[in-house]
Amino acid sequence: MTLILDEVNEFEPMLINHLEHLGGQKQWEYLPQIKTTAQLWDNFRKILYQLNQDKLTQPLSDTEFNQVKTIINNLKTPYQAGQFLYGLNGVSQVEVDLDDGRHVYLTVFDQSQIGAGNTVYQIVNQIERKAKTPELKNRRFDVTLLINGLPIIQIEEKADRHIANEALEQMRQYIDEGQYSDIFATLQILVAMTPHEIRYIANTTIEQFNTDFAFQWQDEKTNEPITCWREFANKVLSIPMAHQMATNYMILDGTKNHEMIKVMRPYQVYATRHVLDQIHKHEFGYDDQRLGYVWHTTGSGKTITSFKTAWLAATQEPKVDKVVFLVDRIALTNQTVDEYRAYDPSGNQIAATANQFDLGQKLKTKQKGSIIVTSIQKMDRLVSNTKFKAPDKNIVFIVDEAPFHSRGNVATD
């Protein structure tokens, strides 16, 4: 039987109740009393104190918290917000001069605590937003998912007999009106939802808003689009998946003059996750070195998938010392380095190789977590040298556009 929801005021409570009890256990905490921007700031202020009681002897004063608000208010683009949330090595912090004279760094967001630790997950709805200029209207946002008190995922719903594009257009209008600002500047993902159609898109600027990048979620086995709101909520908005989507599966694209955040498509997420699972289970030095291959069509976003796989393996898998990304033509090396560096949120994770000697030196260094981009030709010349000795390290090799006979070279050594 198909349930027809003709009114959003029927749909929204069902969505919130479902999110509260995903998987039969409490996941998101619903805060029905929060309806204004000021109340959102107060909620974030309490959580910031809760997260930093090792540094704070009492809740933040107005003077202290205004310093935090200024930092967030100055986030003018989703890309800047992504940089802020990522922080240094996955830990976002704010500098505050306390009233007692101390200068402290307060933790806002820690990617190592996804779905764990003291991370706080909350739901608010019908937040009142004042018009930014007199000629515009006041607005109400449907459902907002907060992580550690900051808006991270915005959901706009439409009733049955409407289409998701109407909700996308509504959010495009909010962007145009400057509504995704102040505490809402931290939004990473926008979700347009009807009971039987859902699309998600990375938050963006009005100039870069393009519904071609509003994706449907797909079933991993059948590749069919997920059209039921409950199933989408189960697969994408559960914890830790929702948090991973807004962090692990986001790309900070720092391409000059085109800075933006990008959210991965479902097949990119599935591919990345499977490779990482294989690496995690792999026994270095014992198991078959060939872990598998990922097949992509032209234009399907292979660079993003390969980068995220390399980056997460290098930074989040403890037993991996280095990742080597091999391209099949020397001419592609610089292009790949430029693309990877544009995506690297830390700014120092990607290492190019000038020649085979340089490659050999980078393989030997003690620096953990680096991604070395080089060509198959340089690697071949290095290992063919009679003086070459393989470093005693756990190294993951990812081969770009591997020929058929070498498939399986999402490999380890």
Coordinates of N, CA and C in Angstrom, one line a residue, residues 23 28 52 60 102 113 121 138 167 176 203 213 215 225 251 257 263 266 284 292 307 333 357 367 380:
G23 N 17.0 2.6 13.4 CA 17.6 1.4 13.9 C 17.1 1.0 15.2
W28 N 19.2 10.8 16.7 CA 19.2 12.2 16.7 C 18.2 12.7 17.8
N52 N 34.4 21.3 25.8 CA 35.7 21.9 26.2 C 35.9 22.1 27.7
L60 N 30.9 30.1 28.6 CA 31.5 31.2 28.0 C 30.6 32.5 28.3
R102 N 43.5 34.0 29.8 CA 44.1 32.9 29.1 C 43.6 32.9 27.6
Q113 N 35.9 11.6 15.9 CA 34.8 11.3 16.8 C 33.5 11.1 16.1
Y121 N 24.3 15.0 18.3 CA 23.5 15.0 17.1 C 22.1 15.4 17.5
N138 N 10.4 37.1 5.4 CA 10.9 36.2 6.5 C 10.8 34.7 6.0
A167 N 11.6 21.8 -4.0 CA 12.4 22.1 -2.8 C 13.8 22.6 -3.1
D176 N 20.2 32.6 -2.6 CA 20.2 34.0 -3.3 C 19.9 35.1 -2.3
N203 N 26.0 22.2 -0.5 CA 25.8 23.6 -0.4 C 26.7 24.4 -1.3
F213 N 23.9 18.6 -10.3 CA 24.7 18.0 -9.2 C 23.9 17.7 -8.0
F215 N 21.9 14.8 -6.6 CA 21.9 13.4 -6.9 C 20.8 12.6 -6.2
P225 N 17.5 3.8 -8.1 CA 17.3 5.0 -7.2 C 16.5 4.7 -6.0
I251 N 34.2 16.7 -0.7 CA 35.5 17.2 -1.3 C 35.6 18.7 -1.1
N257 N 39.9 30.3 -8.0 CA 38.8 31.0 -8.6 C 37.5 30.1 -8.8
V263 N 29.9 17.0 -2.9 CA 29.5 15.8 -2.2 C 29.5 14.6 -3.2
P266 N 26.5 8.3 -4.9 CA 26.5 7.0 -4.1 C 27.5 6.0 -4.6
F284 N 49.2 -7.1 5.9 CA 50.4 -6.7 5.2 C 51.5 -7.8 5.3
G292 N 41.9 -5.7 -5.5 CA 40.7 -5.5 -6.4 C 40.9 -4.3 -7.3
F307 N 41.0 10.1 -5.3 CA 41.6 11.0 -4.3 C 41.1 10.6 -2.9
T333 N 51.2 13.1 -14.6 CA 51.7 13.3 -13.2 C 51.4 14.7 -12.7
F357 N 65.0 8.9 -8.4 CA 65.7 9.1 -7.1 C 64.8 9.8 -6.1
Q367 N 57.7 10.3 7.2 CA 56.4 11.0 7.3 C 55.3 10.0 6.9
D380 N 58.9 1.8 -12.3 CA 59.5 0.7 -13.0 C 61.0 0.9 -13.0

